[in-house]
CSV table of C-alpha atoms and ligand atoms in Angstrom, one decimal:
chain,number,residue,atom,x,y,z
A,1,UNK,CA,0.0,0.0,0.0
A,2,UNK,CA,1.3,3.5,-1.0
A,3,UNK,CA,0.8,6.3,1.5
A,4,UNK,CA,1.5,10.0,1.0
A,5,UNK,CA,1.7,11.8,4.3
A,6,UNK,CA,1.3,15.6,4.1
A,7,UNK,CA,2.0,18.0,7.0
A,8,UNK,CA,2.9,21.6,7.4
A,9,UNK,CA,5.7,20.6,9.8
A,10,UNK,CA,7.9,17.6,10.3
A,11,UNK,CA,10.5,17.0,13.0
A,12,UNK,CA,13.5,17.6,12.8
A,13,UNK,CA,13.1,19.9,9.7
A,14,UNK,CA,10.6,22.3,11.2
A,15,UNK,CA,8.6,22.1,14.4
A,16,UNK,CA,6.2,24.3,16.4
A,17,UNK,CA,4.4,21.6,18.3
A,18,UNK,CA,3.4,18.0,18.7
A,19,UNK,CA,2.2,17.8,15.0
A,20,UNK,CA,5.8,17.8,13.9
A,21,UNK,CA,6.7,14.8,16.2
A,22,UNK,CA,3.8,12.8,14.9
A,23,UNK,CA,4.6,13.7,11.3
A,24,UNK,CA,8.0,12.2,11.7
A,25,UNK,CA,7.3,9.2,13.9
A,26,UNK,CA,4.1,7.9,12.2
A,27,UNK,CA,5.5,7.6,8.7
A,28,UNK,CA,8.6,6.0,10.1
A,29,UNK,CA,6.5,3.4,12.0
A,30,UNK,CA,4.3,2.8,8.9
A,31,UNK,CA,7.4,2.1,6.8
A,32,UNK,CA,8.6,-0.4,9.5
A,33,UNK,CA,5.3,-2.2,9.0
A,34,UNK,CA,6.1,-2.5,5.3
A,35,UNK,CA,4.1,0.3,3.8
A,36,UNK,CA,5.6,2.5,1.0
A,37,UNK,CA,5.4,6.0,2.5
A,38,UNK,CA,6.5,9.4,1.2
A,39,UNK,CA,6.0,12.6,3.2
A,40,UNK,CA,5.6,16.1,1.9
A,41,UNK,CA,5.9,19.6,3.5
A,42,UNK,CA,6.7,23.2,2.4
A,43,UNK,CA,10.4,24.2,2.4
A,44,UNK,CA,10.6,27.0,4.8
A,45,UNK,CA,13.6,29.4,5.2
A,46,UNK,CA,14.2,28.0,8.7
A,47,UNK,CA,14.8,24.4,7.4
A,48,UNK,CA,18.6,23.6,7.5
A,49,UNK,CA,19.1,22.1,4.1
A,50,UNK,CA,22.7,21.3,4.6
A,51,UNK,CA,22.3,19.6,8.0
A,52,UNK,CA,19.5,17.4,6.7
A,53,UNK,CA,21.0,16.6,3.3
A,54,UNK,CA,18.1,18.2,1.5
A,55,UNK,CA,18.9,18.3,-2.3
A,56,UNK,CA,17.2,19.9,-5.3
A,57,UNK,CA,15.5,17.6,-7.8
A,58,UNK,CA,14.9,18.6,-11.4
A,59,UNK,CA,11.2,18.7,-10.8
A,60,UNK,CA,9.2,22.0,-11.0
A,61,UNK,CA,5.5,22.4,-10.5
A,62,UNK,CA,3.3,25.2,-11.6
A,63,UNK,CA,0.1,26.1,-9.7
A,64,UNK,CA,-2.2,28.3,-11.7
A,65,UNK,CA,-4.4,30.3,-9.3
A,66,UNK,CA,-6.8,32.8,-10.8
A,67,UNK,CA,-4.7,35.8,-9.9
A,68,UNK,CA,-1.2,34.4,-10.3
A,69,UNK,CA,0.9,31.3,-11.1
A,70,UNK,CA,3.2,29.9,-8.4
A,71,UNK,CA,6.1,27.8,-9.3
A,72,UNK,CA,7.4,25.2,-6.7
A,73,UNK,CA,10.8,23.7,-6.9
A,74,UNK,CA,10.9,20.2,-5.4
A,75,UNK,CA,13.7,19.2,-3.0
A,76,UNK,CA,14.1,15.9,-1.2
A,77,UNK,CA,16.0,13.9,1.4
A,78,UNK,CA,15.8,10.5,3.0
A,79,UNK,CA,15.4,10.0,6.7
A,80,UNK,CA,13.6,6.7,7.4
A,81,UNK,CA,11.2,7.6,4.6
A,82,UNK,CA,11.5,9.8,1.6
A,83,UNK,CA,10.7,13.4,2.3
A,84,UNK,CA,9.7,15.9,-0.4
A,85,UNK,CA,9.9,19.6,0.2
A,86,UNK,CA,8.0,22.2,-1.8
A,87,UNK,CA,9.8,25.5,-2.3
A,88,UNK,CA,8.4,28.8,-3.5
A,89,UNK,CA,10.4,31.8,-2.4
A,90,UNK,CA,7.5,34.3,-2.2
A,91,UNK,CA,5.3,32.0,-0.1
A,92,UNK,CA,7.7,30.1,2.2
A,93,UNK,CA,11.0,32.0,2.4
A,94,UNK,CA,10.0,33.7,5.6
A,95,UNK,CA,11.3,33.9,9.2
A,96,UNK,CA,8.4,31.9,10.7
A,97,UNK,CA,6.1,29.0,9.7
A,98,UNK,CA,2.7,30.6,10.2
A,99,UNK,CA,3.2,34.2,11.4
A,100,UNK,CA,5.3,36.6,13.3
A,101,UNK,CA,4.8,37.2,17.1
A,102,UNK,CA,2.5,40.1,16.0
A,103,UNK,CA,0.1,37.7,14.3
A,104,UNK,CA,-0.6,35.2,11.5
A,105,UNK,CA,0.7,36.0,7.9
A,106,UNK,CA,-2.3,37.6,6.1
A,107,UNK,CA,-1.8,35.4,3.0
A,108,UNK,CA,-1.8,32.0,4.8
A,109,UNK,CA,-4.8,30.9,2.7
A,110,UNK,CA,-2.7,31.4,-0.5
A,111,UNK,CA,0.4,29.9,1.0
A,112,UNK,CA,-1.3,26.6,2.1
A,113,UNK,CA,-3.9,26.7,-0.6
A,114,UNK,CA,-1.2,26.8,-3.3
A,115,UNK,CA,0.8,24.1,-1.5
A,116,UNK,CA,-2.3,21.9,-1.5
A,117,UNK,CA,-2.7,22.3,-5.3
A,118,UNK,CA,1.1,21.6,-5.7
A,119,UNK,CA,0.8,18.3,-3.9
A,120,UNK,CA,-1.8,17.1,-6.3
A,121,UNK,CA,0.2,18.4,-9.3
A,122,UNK,CA,3.1,16.5,-7.9
A,123,UNK,CA,1.2,13.2,-8.3
A,124,UNK,CA,0.2,14.2,-11.9
A,125,UNK,CA,3.7,15.1,-12.9
A,126,UNK,CA,5.5,12.1,-11.3
A,127,UNK,CA,2.9,9.5,-11.9
A,128,UNK,CA,3.2,8.5,-8.2
A,129,UNK,CA,-0.4,8.0,-7.2
A,130,UNK,CA,-0.8,6.9,-3.5
A,131,UNK,CA,-3.6,4.6,-2.4
A,132,UNK,CA,-4.2,6.9,0.5
A,133,UNK,CA,-3.2,10.5,1.2
A,134,UNK,CA,-3.0,11.3,4.9
A,135,UNK,CA,-3.4,15.0,5.6
A,136,UNK,CA,-3.1,16.9,8.9
A,137,UNK,CA,-4.7,20.0,10.5
A,138,UNK,CA,-6.1,23.0,8.6
A,139,UNK,CA,-3.0,23.7,6.5
A,140,UNK,CA,-3.5,20.6,4.4
A,141,UNK,CA,-7.3,20.2,4.8
A,142,UNK,CA,-8.1,21.5,1.3
A,143,UNK,CA,-6.4,18.5,-0.3
A,144,UNK,CA,-9.4,16.2,0.3
A,145,UNK,CA,-11.7,18.9,-1.0
A,146,UNK,CA,-9.6,19.3,-4.2
A,147,UNK,CA,-9.3,15.5,-4.7
A,148,UNK,CA,-13.1,15.0,-4.5
A,149,UNK,CA,-14.4,18.2,-6.0
A,150,UNK,CA,-11.8,19.3,-8.6
A,151,UNK,CA,-9.3,16.6,-9.5
A,152,UNK,CA,-11.8,13.7,-9.1
A,153,UNK,CA,-8.9,11.3,-8.4
A,154,UNK,CA,-9.2,7.8,-7.1
A,155,UNK,CA,-7.1,8.4,-4.1
A,156,UNK,CA,-8.6,7.8,-0.6
A,157,UNK,CA,-8.2,10.5,2.0
A,158,UNK,CA,-7.6,10.4,5.8
A,159,UNK,CA,-7.5,13.7,7.6
A,160,UNK,CA,-6.2,14.0,11.2
A,161,UNK,CA,-7.2,16.8,13.6
A,162,UNK,CA,-4.4,17.4,16.0
A,163,UNK,CA,-6.0,20.4,17.7
A,164,UNK,CA,-9.5,21.6,16.7
A,165,UNK,CA,-8.9,25.1,18.1
A,166,UNK,CA,-6.9,25.9,14.9
A,167,UNK,CA,-9.2,25.7,11.9
A,168,UNK,CA,-7.9,28.1,9.1
A,169,UNK,CA,-10.8,30.5,8.8
A,170,UNK,CA,-10.6,33.1,6.1
A,171,UNK,CA,-12.7,35.7,4.3
A,172,UNK,CA,-15.1,34.2,1.7
A,173,UNK,CA,-13.1,35.9,-1.1
A,174,UNK,CA,-10.8,32.9,-0.7
A,175,UNK,CA,-13.2,30.9,-2.9
A,176,UNK,CA,-12.3,33.2,-5.8
A,177,UNK,CA,-8.6,33.5,-5.0
A,178,UNK,CA,-8.1,29.8,-4.8
A,179,UNK,CA,-10.4,29.0,-7.8
A,180,UNK,CA,-12.6,26.8,-5.6
A,181,UNK,CA,-16.1,27.4,-7.1
A,182,UNK,CA,-19.0,29.0,-5.2
A,183,UNK,CA,-20.9,25.7,-5.0
A,184,UNK,CA,-18.5,24.9,-2.1
A,185,UNK,CA,-19.7,28.0,-0.2
A,186,UNK,CA,-22.5,26.3,1.7
A,187,UNK,CA,-23.2,25.0,5.2
A,188,UNK,CA,-22.6,21.4,4.1
A,189,UNK,CA,-19.1,22.2,2.7
A,190,UNK,CA,-16.7,25.1,3.4
A,191,UNK,CA,-19.0,27.9,4.7
A,192,UNK,CA,-18.6,28.7,8.4
A,193,UNK,CA,-20.6,31.7,9.7
A,194,UNK,CA,-20.1,33.7,6.4
A,195,UNK,CA,-16.4,32.7,6.1
A,196,UNK,CA,-14.4,29.8,4.7
A,197,UNK,CA,-13.2,27.2,7.1
A,198,UNK,CA,-10.4,24.9,5.7
A,199,UNK,CA,-10.7,22.3,8.5
A,200,UNK,CA,-14.4,22.0,7.9
A,201,UNK,CA,-13.6,21.1,4.3
A,202,UNK,CA,-11.2,18.4,5.5
A,203,UNK,CA,-13.9,16.9,7.7
A,204,UNK,CA,-16.6,16.9,5.1
A,205,UNK,CA,-14.6,15.7,2.1
A,206,UNK,CA,-12.3,13.1,3.7
A,207,UNK,CA,-13.1,9.4,3.6
A,208,UNK,CA,-12.1,9.1,7.3
A,209,UNK,CA,-11.3,11.7,9.9
A,210,UNK,CA,-9.1,10.9,12.9
A,211,UNK,CA,-8.1,12.7,16.0
A,212,UNK,CA,-5.3,11.8,18.4
A,213,UNK,CA,-7.2,10.1,21.2
A,214,UNK,CA,-10.5,8.2,21.7
A,215,UNK,CA,-11.7,10.6,24.4
A,216,UNK,CA,-10.8,13.7,22.4
A,217,UNK,CA,-12.8,12.2,19.5
A,218,UNK,CA,-15.9,12.1,21.7
A,219,UNK,CA,-15.2,15.5,23.3
A,220,UNK,CA,-14.9,17.4,20.0
A,221,UNK,CA,-18.4,16.3,19.1
A,222,UNK,CA,-19.7,18.4,22.0
A,223,UNK,CA,-20.2,22.2,22.1
A,224,UNK,CA,-17.8,22.5,25.0
A,225,UNK,CA,-14.8,21.2,23.1
A,226,UNK,CA,-15.8,21.5,19.4
A,227,UNK,CA,-14.9,25.2,18.8
A,228,UNK,CA,-18.0,25.5,16.6
A,229,UNK,CA,-17.3,22.3,14.5
A,230,UNK,CA,-19.1,19.9,16.9
A,231,UNK,CA,-22.3,19.9,14.7
A,232,UNK,CA,-20.5,19.0,11.5
A,233,UNK,CA,-18.5,16.3,13.4
A,234,UNK,CA,-21.7,14.8,14.8
A,235,UNK,CA,-23.0,14.7,11.2
A,236,UNK,CA,-19.9,12.9,10.1
A,237,UNK,CA,-19.3,10.8,13.3
A,238,UNK,CA,-19.7,7.5,11.3
A,239,UNK,CA,-16.2,8.2,9.9
A,240,UNK,CA,-14.6,9.7,13.0
A,241,UNK,CA,-11.9,7.7,14.8
A,242,UNK,CA,-9.7,8.4,17.8
A,243,UNK,CA,-6.2,6.8,17.6
A,244,UNK,CA,-3.7,7.6,20.3
A,245,UNK,CA,-0.3,9.1,19.3
A,246,UNK,CA,2.7,7.3,20.4
A,247,UNK,CA,6.2,8.6,21.3
A,248,UNK,CA,9.4,7.6,19.6
A,249,UNK,CA,11.1,5.1,21.8
A,250,UNK,CA,14.5,5.8,20.2
A,251,UNK,CA,14.3,9.5,20.9
A,252,UNK,CA,12.9,9.2,24.4
A,253,UNK,CA,14.9,6.6,26.3
A,254,UNK,CA,16.4,7.0,29.8
A,255,UNK,CA,18.8,4.3,29.1
A,256,UNK,CA,20.5,6.2,26.3
A,257,UNK,CA,19.4,9.8,26.7
A,258,UNK,CA,22.7,11.8,26.4
A,259,UNK,CA,21.3,14.9,28.2
A,260,UNK,CA,20.4,13.3,31.6
A,261,UNK,CA,22.9,13.0,34.4
A,262,UNK,CA,22.9,9.2,34.8
A,263,UNK,CA,21.2,6.7,32.5
A,264,UNK,CA,18.9,4.2,34.0
A,265,UNK,CA,16.1,1.7,33.4
A,266,UNK,CA,13.3,0.1,35.4
A,267,UNK,CA,15.7,-2.2,37.2
A,268,UNK,CA,18.1,0.6,38.3
A,269,UNK,CA,15.7,3.2,39.6
A,270,UNK,CA,18.1,4.2,42.3
A,271,UNK,CA,19.9,6.0,39.5
A,272,UNK,CA,16.8,8.1,38.9
A,273,UNK,CA,17.4,9.4,42.5
A,274,UNK,CA,20.9,10.4,41.5
A,275,UNK,CA,19.4,12.4,38.7
A,276,UNK,CA,17.1,14.1,41.1
A,277,UNK,CA,19.9,15.0,43.5
A,278,UNK,CA,22.1,16.4,40.7
A,279,UNK,CA,19.2,18.4,39.3
A,280,UNK,CA,18.4,19.9,42.7
A,281,UNK,CA,22.0,20.9,43.2
A,282,UNK,CA,22.3,22.4,39.7
A,283,UNK,CA,19.1,24.4,39.8
A,284,UNK,CA,19.3,25.7,43.4
A,285,UNK,CA,16.7,23.5,45.1
A,286,UNK,CA,17.3,21.6,48.4
A,287,UNK,CA,16.0,18.5,50.3
A,288,UNK,CA,16.1,15.5,48.1
A,289,UNK,CA,13.6,13.7,50.4
A,290,UNK,CA,10.8,16.1,49.3
A,291,UNK,CA,8.8,15.1,46.2
A,292,UNK,CA,9.8,17.0,43.0
A,293,UNK,CA,6.9,18.1,40.8
A,294,UNK,CA,7.6,19.4,37.3
A,295,UNK,CA,5.6,21.2,34.6
A,296,UNK,CA,6.9,21.4,31.0
A,297,UNK,CA,4.9,23.0,28.2
A,298,UNK,CA,3.5,25.9,26.3
A,299,UNK,CA,2.3,28.7,28.5
A,300,UNK,CA,-1.1,28.8,27.0
A,301,UNK,CA,-4.6,28.7,28.5
A,302,UNK,CA,-5.1,25.2,27.1
A,303,UNK,CA,-2.3,23.8,29.3
A,304,UNK,CA,-4.0,25.0,32.5
A,305,UNK,CA,-1.2,27.5,33.1
A,306,UNK,CA,-3.7,29.9,34.8
A,307,UNK,CA,-4.4,27.2,37.5
A,308,UNK,CA,-0.7,26.9,38.2
A,309,UNK,CA,-0.4,30.7,38.3
A,310,UNK,CA,-3.3,31.0,40.8
A,311,UNK,CA,-1.8,28.2,43.0
A,312,UNK,CA,1.7,29.5,43.3
A,313,UNK,CA,1.3,30.8,46.8
A,314,UNK,CA,0.1,27.5,48.1
A,315,UNK,CA,2.8,25.6,46.1
A,316,UNK,CA,5.4,27.9,47.7
A,317,UNK,CA,4.3,26.9,51.2
A,318,UNK,CA,4.2,23.2,50.5
A,319,UNK,CA,6.7,20.6,51.7
A,320,UNK,CA,7.7,19.8,48.0
A,321,UNK,CA,9.9,21.1,45.2
A,322,UNK,CA,8.6,22.4,41.9
A,323,UNK,CA,10.3,23.0,38.6
A,324,UNK,CA,8.5,24.9,35.8
A,325,UNK,CA,9.7,25.1,32.2
A,326,UNK,CA,7.8,26.7,29.4
A,327,UNK,CA,7.1,29.8,27.3
A,328,UNK,CA,4.2,31.3,25.4
A,329,UNK,CA,1.8,34.1,25.8
A,330,UNK,CA,3.6,37.3,27.0
A,331,UNK,CA,1.5,37.8,30.1
A,332,UNK,CA,2.4,34.3,31.4
A,333,UNK,CA,6.1,34.8,30.5
A,334,UNK,CA,6.1,38.1,32.4
A,335,UNK,CA,4.4,36.4,35.4
A,336,UNK,CA,6.8,33.5,35.6
A,337,UNK,CA,9.8,35.7,35.0
A,338,UNK,CA,8.7,37.8,37.9
A,339,UNK,CA,8.6,34.9,40.3
A,340,UNK,CA,12.1,33.6,39.3
A,341,UNK,CA,14.2,33.1,42.4
A,342,UNK,CA,11.4,34.3,44.7
A,343,UNK,CA,10.5,31.0,46.3
A,344,UNK,CA,13.2,28.6,47.5
A,345,UNK,CA,11.2,25.6,46.5
A,346,UNK,CA,10.2,26.7,43.0
A,347,UNK,CA,12.6,26.8,40.1
A,348,UNK,CA,11.4,28.6,37.0
A,349,UNK,CA,12.8,28.7,33.5
A,350,UNK,CA,11.0,30.7,30.8
A,351,UNK,CA,12.1,29.5,27.4
A,352,UNK,CA,12.3,26.4,25.2
A,353,UNK,CA,15.1,24.1,26.3
A,354,UNK,CA,15.0,20.4,25.3
A,355,UNK,CA,18.1,19.3,27.3
A,356,UNK,CA,16.7,20.9,30.5
A,357,UNK,CA,13.3,19.2,29.8
A,358,UNK,CA,15.0,15.8,29.6
A,359,UNK,CA,16.8,16.4,32.9
A,360,UNK,CA,13.5,17.3,34.4
A,361,UNK,CA,11.7,14.2,33.1
A,362,UNK,CA,14.6,12.1,34.5
A,363,UNK,CA,14.7,13.7,37.9
A,364,UNK,CA,11.1,14.3,38.8
A,365,UNK,CA,8.8,12.3,41.0
A,366,UNK,CA,5.6,13.7,39.4
A,367,UNK,CA,4.6,15.6,36.2
A,368,UNK,CA,1.8,18.2,36.5
A,369,UNK,CA,-0.6,18.5,33.5
A,370,UNK,CA,-3.7,20.5,34.5
A,371,UNK,CA,-4.8,20.9,30.9
A,372,UNK,CA,-8.2,22.5,30.1
A,373,UNK,CA,-8.3,20.3,27.0
A,374,UNK,CA,-5.6,17.9,25.7
A,375,UNK,CA,-6.1,16.2,22.3
A,376,UNK,CA,-3.4,13.6,23.1
A,377,UNK,CA,-0.5,15.1,25.0
A,378,UNK,CA,3.0,13.7,24.7
A,379,UNK,CA,4.5,14.9,28.0
A,380,UNK,CA,2.6,12.4,30.1
A,381,UNK,CA,3.8,9.5,27.9
A,382,UNK,CA,7.4,10.7,28.0
A,383,UNK,CA,7.2,11.2,31.8
A,384,UNK,CA,6.1,7.6,32.4
A,385,UNK,CA,8.8,6.3,30.1
A,386,UNK,CA,11.2,8.1,32.5
A,387,UNK,CA,9.5,6.6,35.6
A,388,UNK,CA,7.8,9.8,36.5
A,389,UNK,CA,4.2,9.5,37.8
A,390,UNK,CA,1.5,11.8,36.2
A,391,UNK,CA,-0.9,14.2,38.0
A,392,UNK,CA,-3.3,15.3,35.3
A,393,UNK,CA,-6.8,16.7,34.5
A,394,UNK,CA,-9.0,13.9,33.3
A,395,UNK,CA,-9.5,15.1,29.7
A,396,UNK,CA,-8.7,14.0,26.1
A,397,UNK,CA,-5.6,11.8,25.7
A,398,UNK,CA,-4.7,12.2,29.4
A,399,UNK,CA,-7.9,10.3,30.3
A,400,UNK,CA,-6.9,7.6,27.8
A,401,UNK,CA,-3.3,7.1,29.0
A,402,UNK,CA,-3.5,7.5,32.8
A,403,UNK,CA,-5.6,5.4,35.2
A,404,UNK,CA,-6.2,6.9,38.7
A,405,UNK,CA,-4.7,5.0,41.6
A,406,UNK,CA,-8.1,4.7,43.2
A,407,UNK,CA,-9.2,2.4,40.4
A,408,UNK,CA,-8.0,-1.2,40.0
A,409,UNK,CA,-4.6,-1.3,38.3
A,410,UNK,CA,-4.3,2.5,38.5
A,411,UNK,CA,-0.9,4.2,38.3
A,412,UNK,CA,-1.5,8.0,38.2
A,413,UNK,CA,-3.6,10.8,39.7
A,414,UNK,CA,-6.4,12.4,37.8
A,415,UNK,CA,-8.7,15.2,38.7
A,416,UNK,CA,-12.0,16.2,37.3
A,417,UNK,CA,-12.4,20.0,37.2
A,418,UNK,CA,-9.9,22.5,35.9
A,419,UNK,CA,-10.0,24.5,39.2
A,420,UNK,CA,-7.4,25.5,41.7
A,421,UNK,CA,-9.1,23.5,44.4
A,422,UNK,CA,-9.1,20.2,42.4
A,423,UNK,CA,-5.5,20.8,41.3
A,424,UNK,CA,-4.2,21.4,44.8
A,425,UNK,CA,-6.2,18.4,46.1
A,426,UNK,CA,-4.5,16.2,43.4
A,427,UNK,CA,-1.0,17.5,44.4
A,428,UNK,CA,-1.8,16.5,48.0
A,429,UNK,CA,-2.9,13.1,46.9
A,430,UNK,CA,0.4,12.7,45.1
A,431,UNK,CA,2.3,13.8,48.3
A,432,UNK,CA,0.4,11.1,50.2
A,433,UNK,CA,1.3,8.5,47.6
A,434,UNK,CA,4.9,9.6,47.8
A,435,UNK,CA,5.0,8.9,51.5
A,436,UNK,CA,3.9,5.3,50.8
A,437,UNK,CA,7.4,4.4,49.5
A,438,UNK,CA,6.7,0.8,48.6
A,439,UNK,CA,3.6,1.6,46.5
A,440,UNK,CA,5.3,4.7,45.0
A,441,UNK,CA,8.3,2.6,43.9
A,442,UNK,CA,6.1,-0.2,42.5
A,443,UNK,CA,4.1,2.3,40.4
A,444,UNK,CA,7.3,3.9,39.1
A,445,UNK,CA,8.5,0.5,37.8
A,446,UNK,CA,5.0,-0.2,36.5
A,447,UNK,CA,4.7,3.0,34.4
A,448,UNK,CA,8.1,2.3,32.8
A,449,UNK,CA,6.8,-1.0,31.6
A,450,UNK,CA,3.8,0.5,29.8
A,451,UNK,CA,4.0,0.6,26.0
A,452,UNK,CA,3.4,4.1,24.5
A,453,UNK,CA,5.5,3.4,21.4
A,454,UNK,CA,4.1,4.0,17.9
A,455,UNK,CA,3.8,0.3,17.1
A,456,UNK,CA,0.2,-0.3,18.3
A,457,UNK,CA,-1.1,3.0,16.9
A,458,UNK,CA,0.6,2.5,13.5
A,459,UNK,CA,-1.3,-0.8,13.2
A,460,UNK,CA,-4.5,1.0,13.8
A,461,UNK,CA,-3.8,3.5,11.1
A,462,UNK,CA,-2.9,0.7,8.7
A,463,UNK,CA,-6.3,-1.0,9.4
A,464,UNK,CA,-8.0,2.3,8.8
A,465,UNK,CA,-6.2,2.8,5.4
A,466,UNK,CA,-7.3,-0.7,4.4
A,467,UNK,CA,-10.8,0.1,5.4
A,468,UNK,CA,-11.0,3.3,3.4
A,469,UNK,CA,-9.2,1.7,0.4
A,470,UNK,CA,-11.0,-1.7,0.3
A,471,UNK,CA,-14.2,-0.8,2.1
A,472,UNK,CA,-14.4,-3.8,4.4
A,473,UNK,CA,-15.0,-2.8,8.0
A,474,UNK,CA,-12.4,-4.1,10.4
A,475,UNK,CA,-13.0,-1.8,13.3
A,476,UNK,CA,-10.4,0.5,14.7
B,1,ADP,P1,1.6,20.6,22.3
B,1,ADP,O1,0.1,20.9,22.6
B,1,ADP,O2,2.4,21.8,22.7
B,1,ADP,O3,1.8,20.1,20.9
B,1,ADP,P2,2.4,18.0,23.3
B,1,ADP,O4,2.2,17.4,24.7
B,1,ADP,O5,1.7,17.3,22.2
B,1,ADP,O6,1.9,19.5,23.4
B,1,ADP,O7,3.9,18.1,22.9
B,1,ADP,C1,4.8,18.9,23.7
B,1,ADP,C2,6.3,18.5,23.4
B,1,ADP,O8,7.1,19.7,23.4
B,1,ADP,C3,6.9,17.5,24.4
B,1,ADP,O9,7.9,16.8,23.7
B,1,ADP,C4,7.5,18.5,25.4
B,1,ADP,O10,8.6,17.9,26.1
B,1,ADP,C5,8.0,19.6,24.5
B,1,ADP,N1,8.1,20.9,25.2
B,1,ADP,C6,7.0,21.8,25.4
B,1,ADP,N2,7.5,22.9,25.9
B,1,ADP,C7,8.8,22.8,26.1
B,1,ADP,C8,9.8,23.7,26.5
B,1,ADP,N3,9.6,24.9,27.0
B,1,ADP,N4,11.1,23.2,26.5
B,1,ADP,C9,11.4,22.0,26.0
B,1,ADP,N5,10.5,21.1,25.5
B,1,ADP,C10,9.2,21.5,25.5
């Protein structure tokens, strides 16, 4: 089976979030299962061509939009699978992927609309027609629309929603600018409150829609989590699937991680304690006998960062250490910078720092994830791989990967409401668990033995591809 995987970002070439990790790991896992996979993305200015061995091909593709023709030069490299890069200087030779800190680029609809056409022209020009094209998020959501409505190709389409808050909503003039045809401007297709919604097009025109956890698949069909698309998702729920992301077990491995102080595995957890001691020493925290709680993530409302901000005074007076790493919205950055070095038991670093994040996963007793919503979440899986127990809000992928210790076979702590009260109560439950040394150590070993690798999820995607291609229901 031939798969074309299209994403606006792929690790390690370009990354702004979890999408890039998935866009690298899933095609790699699929190819290990014997599928023929190519992946495709725009070639941004920030991509280091030399470092990644990205070379020019002699292929050029013209995309004729009503107001202008855009020519894309095709580049490629091989890293587990073959990656094709689409380069157009005017559209993609910019400092950022989607916009500057001041806001989104105003021509994002042209940028990703033209890229979507270019992907289909690539098939026409090379004769490589995949069985299934797998598209991701709003940036590539027009591809299923073009396949069904314009090109009328016999290629099946699977579209994955990584975060439904981002939909690609533009003025209705886009219909003209992208030569889409006004018949698509209706409530059953691209129209969304008088505008054009790319993601809605992906949902309506794909053969299957997936999102990154079973619980999030159910949640986005409700007004609370659907960001206005819950109605259209309910109408298309027969083709909606929730498939958990995995983490790359080669990239995240405490036995080989070069950034942590001492490598360890589930049979040498005393070495995790050594990591903790060295971490406390390096970052100015004391008392190794106290539990160490960490938070790593974007400072955004979604991640429950307000709850942490509101709880800082209580956390400062607790018999526990905290380490917070992240960056994001300016107001949160300012707040966390202002409390740097203020409390002896709270270490704060505002920024993006992968080596530090790895030291934190290796050293911590508990990871905090008070998310308001969480499509899948990678942090909690990484933490457990490093023997760190998870304290999380029961939502989305967190509800699918963590079982509360009060339930049979439970191994983490979940709380129901995204409130300061529930959050602090959950921390106190973790502190109680920490005192029960035997149970705590048993659970640590247990979470390290859980399997969050891509293997199981890749098999589910393959069954889904077969289902959309051959039409026999196999159940995902
Ligand atoms: P998102 O919603 O941001 O995509 P995920 O949980 O899916 O969240 O992925 C977050 C990834 O980014 C994890 O690998 C996490 O370790 C990493 N990460 C997030 N913030 C930081 C940071 N400030 N420094 C280092 N790594 C970070």
